[in-house]
Short mmCIF file of C-alpha atoms (C1' of nucleotides) in Angstrom, two decimals:
data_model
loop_
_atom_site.label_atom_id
_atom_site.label_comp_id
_atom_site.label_asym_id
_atom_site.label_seq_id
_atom_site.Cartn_x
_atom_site.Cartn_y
_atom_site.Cartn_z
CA UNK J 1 106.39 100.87 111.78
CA UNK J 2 108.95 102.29 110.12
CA UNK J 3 109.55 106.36 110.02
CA UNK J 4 112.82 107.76 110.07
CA UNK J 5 112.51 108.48 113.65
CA UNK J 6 111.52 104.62 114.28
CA UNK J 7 114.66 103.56 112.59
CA UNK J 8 116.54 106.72 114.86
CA UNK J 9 114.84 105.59 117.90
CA UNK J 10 115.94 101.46 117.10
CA UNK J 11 119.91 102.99 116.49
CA UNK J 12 120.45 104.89 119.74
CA UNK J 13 118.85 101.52 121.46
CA UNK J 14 120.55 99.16 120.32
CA UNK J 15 123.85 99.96 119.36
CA UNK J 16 125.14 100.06 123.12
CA UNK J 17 123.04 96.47 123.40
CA UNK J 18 125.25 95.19 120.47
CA UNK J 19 128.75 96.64 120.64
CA UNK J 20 131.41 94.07 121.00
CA UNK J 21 128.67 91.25 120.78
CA UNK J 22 129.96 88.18 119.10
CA UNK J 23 127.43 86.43 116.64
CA UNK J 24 127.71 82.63 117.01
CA UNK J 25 125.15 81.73 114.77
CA UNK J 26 122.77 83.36 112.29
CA UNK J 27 119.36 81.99 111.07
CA UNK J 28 117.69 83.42 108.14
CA UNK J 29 113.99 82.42 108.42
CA UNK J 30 112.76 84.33 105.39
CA UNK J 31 114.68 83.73 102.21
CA UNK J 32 113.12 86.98 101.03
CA UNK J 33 114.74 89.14 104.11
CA UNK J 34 118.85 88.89 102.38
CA UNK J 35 117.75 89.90 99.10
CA UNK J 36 119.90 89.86 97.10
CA UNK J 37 122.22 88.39 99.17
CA UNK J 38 121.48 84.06 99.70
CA UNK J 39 120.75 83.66 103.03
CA UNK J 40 123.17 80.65 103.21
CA UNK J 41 126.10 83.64 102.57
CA UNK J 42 124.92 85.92 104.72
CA UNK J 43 124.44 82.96 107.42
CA UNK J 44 127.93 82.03 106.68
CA UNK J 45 129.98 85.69 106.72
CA UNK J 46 128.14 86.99 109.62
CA UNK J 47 128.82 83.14 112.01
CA UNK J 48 131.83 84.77 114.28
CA UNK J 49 131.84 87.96 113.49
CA UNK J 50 131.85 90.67 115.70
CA UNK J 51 129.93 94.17 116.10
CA UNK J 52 131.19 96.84 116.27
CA UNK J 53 129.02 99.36 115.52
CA UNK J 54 125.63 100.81 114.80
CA UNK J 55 124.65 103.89 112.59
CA UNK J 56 121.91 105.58 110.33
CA UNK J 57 121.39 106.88 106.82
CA UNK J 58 118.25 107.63 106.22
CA UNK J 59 115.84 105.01 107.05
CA UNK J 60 118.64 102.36 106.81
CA UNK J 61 120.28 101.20 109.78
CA UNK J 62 124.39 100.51 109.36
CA UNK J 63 125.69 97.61 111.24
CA UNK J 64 129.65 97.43 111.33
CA UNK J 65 131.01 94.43 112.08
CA UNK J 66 134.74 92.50 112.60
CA UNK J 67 134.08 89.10 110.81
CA UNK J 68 136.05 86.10 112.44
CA UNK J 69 138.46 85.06 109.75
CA UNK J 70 139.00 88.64 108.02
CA UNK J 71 140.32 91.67 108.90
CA UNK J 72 138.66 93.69 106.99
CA UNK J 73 135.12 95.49 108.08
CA UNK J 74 131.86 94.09 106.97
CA UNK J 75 128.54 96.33 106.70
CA UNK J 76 124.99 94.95 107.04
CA UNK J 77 122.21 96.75 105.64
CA UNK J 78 118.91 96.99 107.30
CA UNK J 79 115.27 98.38 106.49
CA UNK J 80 112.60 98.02 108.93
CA UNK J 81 110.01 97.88 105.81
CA UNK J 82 106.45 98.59 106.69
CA UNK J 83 106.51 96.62 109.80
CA UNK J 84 109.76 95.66 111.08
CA UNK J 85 111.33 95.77 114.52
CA UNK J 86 115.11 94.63 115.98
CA UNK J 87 115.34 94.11 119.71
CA UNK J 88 117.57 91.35 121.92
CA UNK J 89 115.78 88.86 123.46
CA UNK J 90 115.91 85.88 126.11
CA UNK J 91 116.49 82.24 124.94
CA UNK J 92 113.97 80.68 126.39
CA UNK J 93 110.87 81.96 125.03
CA UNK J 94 109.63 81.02 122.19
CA UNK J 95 110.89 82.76 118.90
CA UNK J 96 108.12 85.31 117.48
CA UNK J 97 105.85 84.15 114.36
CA UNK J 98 107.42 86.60 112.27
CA UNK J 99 110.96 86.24 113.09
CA UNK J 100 112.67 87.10 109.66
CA UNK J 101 116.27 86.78 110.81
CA UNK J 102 117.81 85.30 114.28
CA UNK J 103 121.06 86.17 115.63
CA UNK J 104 122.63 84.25 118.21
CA UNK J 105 124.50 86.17 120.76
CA UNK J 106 125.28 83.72 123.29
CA UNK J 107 123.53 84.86 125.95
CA UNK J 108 120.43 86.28 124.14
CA UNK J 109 119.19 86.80 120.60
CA UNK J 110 119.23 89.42 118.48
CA UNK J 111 115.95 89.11 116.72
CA UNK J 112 114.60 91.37 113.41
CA UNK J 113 110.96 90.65 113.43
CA UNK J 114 108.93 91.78 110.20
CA UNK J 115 105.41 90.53 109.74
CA UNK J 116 104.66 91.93 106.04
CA UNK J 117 108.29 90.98 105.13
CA UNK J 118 108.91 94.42 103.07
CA UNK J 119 112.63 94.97 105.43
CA UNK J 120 115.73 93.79 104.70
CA UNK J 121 118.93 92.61 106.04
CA UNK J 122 121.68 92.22 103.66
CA UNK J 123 125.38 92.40 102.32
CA UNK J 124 124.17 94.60 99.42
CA UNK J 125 124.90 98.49 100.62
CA UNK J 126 124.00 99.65 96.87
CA UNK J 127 120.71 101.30 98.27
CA UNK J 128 122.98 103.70 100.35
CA UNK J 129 124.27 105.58 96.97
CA UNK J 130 121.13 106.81 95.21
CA UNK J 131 120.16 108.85 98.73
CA UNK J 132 119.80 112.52 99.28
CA UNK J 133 120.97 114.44 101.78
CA UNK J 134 119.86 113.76 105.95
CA UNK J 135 116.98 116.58 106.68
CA UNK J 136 118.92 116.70 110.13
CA UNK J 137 121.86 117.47 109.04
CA UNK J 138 123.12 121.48 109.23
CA UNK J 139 124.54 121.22 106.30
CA UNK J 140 121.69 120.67 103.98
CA UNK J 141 120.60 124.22 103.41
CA UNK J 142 117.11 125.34 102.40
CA UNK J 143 119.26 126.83 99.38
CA UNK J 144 120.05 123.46 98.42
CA UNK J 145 116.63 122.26 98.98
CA UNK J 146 115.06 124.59 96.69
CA UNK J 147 117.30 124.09 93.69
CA UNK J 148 116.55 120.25 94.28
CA UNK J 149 112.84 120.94 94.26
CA UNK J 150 112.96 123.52 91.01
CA UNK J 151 113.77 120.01 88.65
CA UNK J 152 110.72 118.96 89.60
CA UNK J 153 107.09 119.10 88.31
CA UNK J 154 105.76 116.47 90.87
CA UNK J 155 103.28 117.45 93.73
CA UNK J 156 105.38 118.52 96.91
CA UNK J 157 103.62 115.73 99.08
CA UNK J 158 105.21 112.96 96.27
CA UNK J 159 108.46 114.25 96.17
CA UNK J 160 109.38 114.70 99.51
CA UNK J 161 109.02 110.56 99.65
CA UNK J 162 111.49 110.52 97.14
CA UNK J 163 114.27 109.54 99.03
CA UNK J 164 116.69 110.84 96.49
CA UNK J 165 116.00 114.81 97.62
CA UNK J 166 115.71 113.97 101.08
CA UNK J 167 116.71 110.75 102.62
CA UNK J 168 114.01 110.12 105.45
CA UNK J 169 110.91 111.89 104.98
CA UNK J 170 107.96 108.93 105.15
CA UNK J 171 104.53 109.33 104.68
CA UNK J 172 103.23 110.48 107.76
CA UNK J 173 105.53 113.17 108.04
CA UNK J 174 105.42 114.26 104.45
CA UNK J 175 101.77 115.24 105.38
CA UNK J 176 102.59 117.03 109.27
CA UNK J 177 105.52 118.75 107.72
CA UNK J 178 103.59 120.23 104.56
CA UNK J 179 100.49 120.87 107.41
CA UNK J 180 103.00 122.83 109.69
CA UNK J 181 104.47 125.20 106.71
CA UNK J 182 100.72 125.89 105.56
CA UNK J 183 101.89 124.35 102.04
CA UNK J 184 99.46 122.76 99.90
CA UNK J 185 100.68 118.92 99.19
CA UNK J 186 99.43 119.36 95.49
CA UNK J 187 101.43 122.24 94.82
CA UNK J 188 104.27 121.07 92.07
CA UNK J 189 107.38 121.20 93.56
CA UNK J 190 109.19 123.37 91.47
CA UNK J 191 106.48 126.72 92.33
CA UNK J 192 107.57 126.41 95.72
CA UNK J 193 109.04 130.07 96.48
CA UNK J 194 112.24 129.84 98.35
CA UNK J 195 110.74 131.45 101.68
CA UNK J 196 108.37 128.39 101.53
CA UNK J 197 110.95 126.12 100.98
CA UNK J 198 112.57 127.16 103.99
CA UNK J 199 109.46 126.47 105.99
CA UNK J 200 109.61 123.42 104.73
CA UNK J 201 112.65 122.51 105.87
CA UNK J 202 112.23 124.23 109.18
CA UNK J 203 108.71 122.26 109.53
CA UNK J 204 110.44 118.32 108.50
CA UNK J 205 113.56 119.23 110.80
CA UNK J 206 110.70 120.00 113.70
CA UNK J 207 108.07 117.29 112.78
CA UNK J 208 111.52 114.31 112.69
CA UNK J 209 113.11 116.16 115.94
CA UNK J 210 109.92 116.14 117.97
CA UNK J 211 109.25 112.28 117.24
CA UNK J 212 112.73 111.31 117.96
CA UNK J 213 112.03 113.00 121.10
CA UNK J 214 109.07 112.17 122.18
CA UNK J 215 110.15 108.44 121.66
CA UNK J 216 108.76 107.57 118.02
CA UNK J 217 105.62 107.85 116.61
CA UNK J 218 104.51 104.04 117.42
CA UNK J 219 104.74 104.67 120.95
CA UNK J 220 107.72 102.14 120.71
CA UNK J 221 109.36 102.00 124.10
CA UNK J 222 112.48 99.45 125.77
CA UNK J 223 110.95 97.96 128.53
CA UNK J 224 112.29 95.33 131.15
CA UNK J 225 110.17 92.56 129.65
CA UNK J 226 113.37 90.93 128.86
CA UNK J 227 116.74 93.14 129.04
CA UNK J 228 117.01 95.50 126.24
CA UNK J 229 113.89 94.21 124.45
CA UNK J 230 112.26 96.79 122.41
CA UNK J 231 108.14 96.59 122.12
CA UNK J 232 104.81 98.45 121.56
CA UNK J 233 102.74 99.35 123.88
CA UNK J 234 99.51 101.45 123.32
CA UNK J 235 98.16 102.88 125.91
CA UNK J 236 94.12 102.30 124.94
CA UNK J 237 93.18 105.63 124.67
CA UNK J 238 91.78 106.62 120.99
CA UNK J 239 94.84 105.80 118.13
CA UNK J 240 97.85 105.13 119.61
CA UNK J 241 99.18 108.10 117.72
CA UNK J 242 96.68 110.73 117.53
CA UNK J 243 98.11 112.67 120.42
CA UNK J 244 100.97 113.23 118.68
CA UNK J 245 100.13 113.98 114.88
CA UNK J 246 98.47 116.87 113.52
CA UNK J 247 96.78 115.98 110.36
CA UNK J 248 97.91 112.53 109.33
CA UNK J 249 94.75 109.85 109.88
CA UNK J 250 92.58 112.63 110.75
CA UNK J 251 90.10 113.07 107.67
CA UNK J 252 86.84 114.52 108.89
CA UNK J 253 87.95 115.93 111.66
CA UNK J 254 88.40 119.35 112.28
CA UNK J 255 91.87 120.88 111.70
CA UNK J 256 93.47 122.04 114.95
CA UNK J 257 94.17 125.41 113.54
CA UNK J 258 90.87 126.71 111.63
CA UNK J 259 88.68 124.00 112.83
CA UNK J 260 87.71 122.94 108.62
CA UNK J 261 87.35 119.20 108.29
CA UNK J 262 90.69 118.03 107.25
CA UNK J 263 90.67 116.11 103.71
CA UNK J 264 91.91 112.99 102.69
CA UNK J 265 93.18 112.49 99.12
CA UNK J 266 95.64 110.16 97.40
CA UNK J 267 98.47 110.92 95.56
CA UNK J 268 100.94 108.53 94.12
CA UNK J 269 98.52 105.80 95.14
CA UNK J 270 99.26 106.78 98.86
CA UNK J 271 96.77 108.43 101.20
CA UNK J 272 97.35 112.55 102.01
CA UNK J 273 95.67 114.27 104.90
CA UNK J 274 95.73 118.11 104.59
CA UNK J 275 93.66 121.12 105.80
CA UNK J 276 92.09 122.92 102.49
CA UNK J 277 91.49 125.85 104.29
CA UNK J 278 95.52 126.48 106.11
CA UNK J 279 97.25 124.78 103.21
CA UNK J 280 95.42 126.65 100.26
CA UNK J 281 99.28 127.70 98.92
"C1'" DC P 1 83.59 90.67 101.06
"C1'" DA P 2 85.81 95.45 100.79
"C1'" DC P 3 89.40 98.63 101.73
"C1'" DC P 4 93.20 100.34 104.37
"C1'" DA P 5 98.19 100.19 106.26
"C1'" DT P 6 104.61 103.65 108.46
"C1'" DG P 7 108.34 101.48 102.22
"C1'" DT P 8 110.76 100.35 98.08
"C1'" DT P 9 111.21 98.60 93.47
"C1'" DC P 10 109.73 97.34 89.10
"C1'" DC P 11 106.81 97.87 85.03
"C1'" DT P 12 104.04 100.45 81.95
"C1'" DT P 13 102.61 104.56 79.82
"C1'" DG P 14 103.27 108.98 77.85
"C1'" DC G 1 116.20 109.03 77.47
"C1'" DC G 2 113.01 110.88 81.47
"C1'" DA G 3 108.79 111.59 84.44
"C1'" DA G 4 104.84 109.90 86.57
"C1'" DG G 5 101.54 106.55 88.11
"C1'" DG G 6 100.31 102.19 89.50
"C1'" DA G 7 101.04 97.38 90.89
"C1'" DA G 8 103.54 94.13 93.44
"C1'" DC G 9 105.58 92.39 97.53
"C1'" DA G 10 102.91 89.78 102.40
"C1'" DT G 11 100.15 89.87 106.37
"C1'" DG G 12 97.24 91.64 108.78
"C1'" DG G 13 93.27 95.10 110.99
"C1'" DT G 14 88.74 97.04 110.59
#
DNA sequence: CACCATGTTCCTTG
DNA sequence: CCAAGGAACATGGT
């Protein structure tokens, strides 16, 4: 479930849930999930420690945390992966099927679920280094942006998920922002003129914005099911997030600007929707 | 059975 | 050395 504005949506929840929480106990159920960390060390740094807070980078979350028998800070990556979620829960249900990693907070849990086991929660912050600049952040101009894209001879659509020029940009959003500038997402990056790199820009900077807003693209929404507990919920009607994308999942139907069937192709061995009528440039 | 899936990393090929 | 493409990872849904 992952987009940047999942991973956005999960920081701004839970880092008031979390601050000044004391772990008592942590429970790695998936050996995979620490890589390359051992679980049994992460287990052991992270017993006693305490947050303090919660941040993003990308589509990494940043947990800071006080660990009992050191004063100096400790940093936990995480990665949400394809399917991941975090969200506190109560201690007497039953722990979910997928539960990769447990922390216990006392009162609740602290639970990262992750059914195809692609996220992570580790000691390792190496990841961090190799990213690019945030797309919301003022001071990555569309100057910048262009000289990144000129080294390149890749299709637009395939570099934008190359986290290296812009940390954050996934692959439903690659395709809405490229539909909203009118770009074509085989053009190579590096014939992009600079006026339509700036629309670029302009159009991921909208496309991340209005899902942040609107709540995430997943529909994810905290509701009182337990306190603080963060869940899906689709509401039945048609794709649980058609309303909200433009192009993305919508091959064969017609484009909500020319009405031409919009065209699914596959680059990089992952699925593009675009229009072939606005997006001929 | 087939193919698809929001991400990242590794391996092969050129 | 680099760039680009594909497979792998694991568990589903359709």
């Amino acid at each position: 479930m992952p987009e940047m504005p999942e991973v956005e949506v999960h920081v701004r929840h839970l880092r008031p849930l979390l601050r000044g929480k004391t772990i008592r106990s942590v429970k790695v159920s998936r050996e995979r999930t620490t890589r390359p960390t051992p679980p049994r060390e992460f287990e052991k740094v992270l017993a006693g420690a305490k947050f303090k807070d919660l941040s993003r980078r990308g589509k990494y979350l940043l947990f800071e945390l006080q660990p009992k028998n050191s004063k100096k800070p400790l940093t936990v990556l995480g990665h949400l992966g394809m399917t991941g979620r975090m969200y506190l829960a109560g201690k007497n249900g039953e722990l979910p099927r997928h539960a990769a990693v447990v922390f216990d907070l006392g009162d609740r849990n602290f639970i990262f679920e992750d059914w195809r086991y692609f996220g992570r929660m580790t000691l390792d912050l190496s990841p961090i280094e190799k990213l690019g600049p945030e797309p919301l952040d003022k001071n990555f101009s569309p100057e910048l942006f262009w000289e990144s894209l000129k080294k390149s001879r890749q299709s637009i659509k395939v570099k934008l998920l190359d986290q290296s020029l812009v940390a954050g940009v996934g692959n439903i959003y690659a395709s809405e922002a490229l539909f909203r500038a009118k770009i074509s997402p085989k053009l190579p990056a590096n014939r992009l003129t600079l006026a339509q790199a700036k629309e670029l820009l302009r159009a991921i900077r909208d496309v991340l914005n209005d899902s942040i807003k609107a709540g995430s693209t997943f529909s994810l929404k905290a509701i009182e099911g337990g306190p603080g507990a963060l869940f899906y919920f689709d509401d039945g009607s048609e794709s649980y997030y058609e309303r909200r994308l433009r192009v993305y999942d919508r091959a064969g139907k017609p484009c909500l600007n020319c009405k031409t069937k919009i065209v699914r192709i596959t680059q990089a061995a992952r699925s593009t929707y675009f229009c072939p009528s606005c997006q001929r440039k």
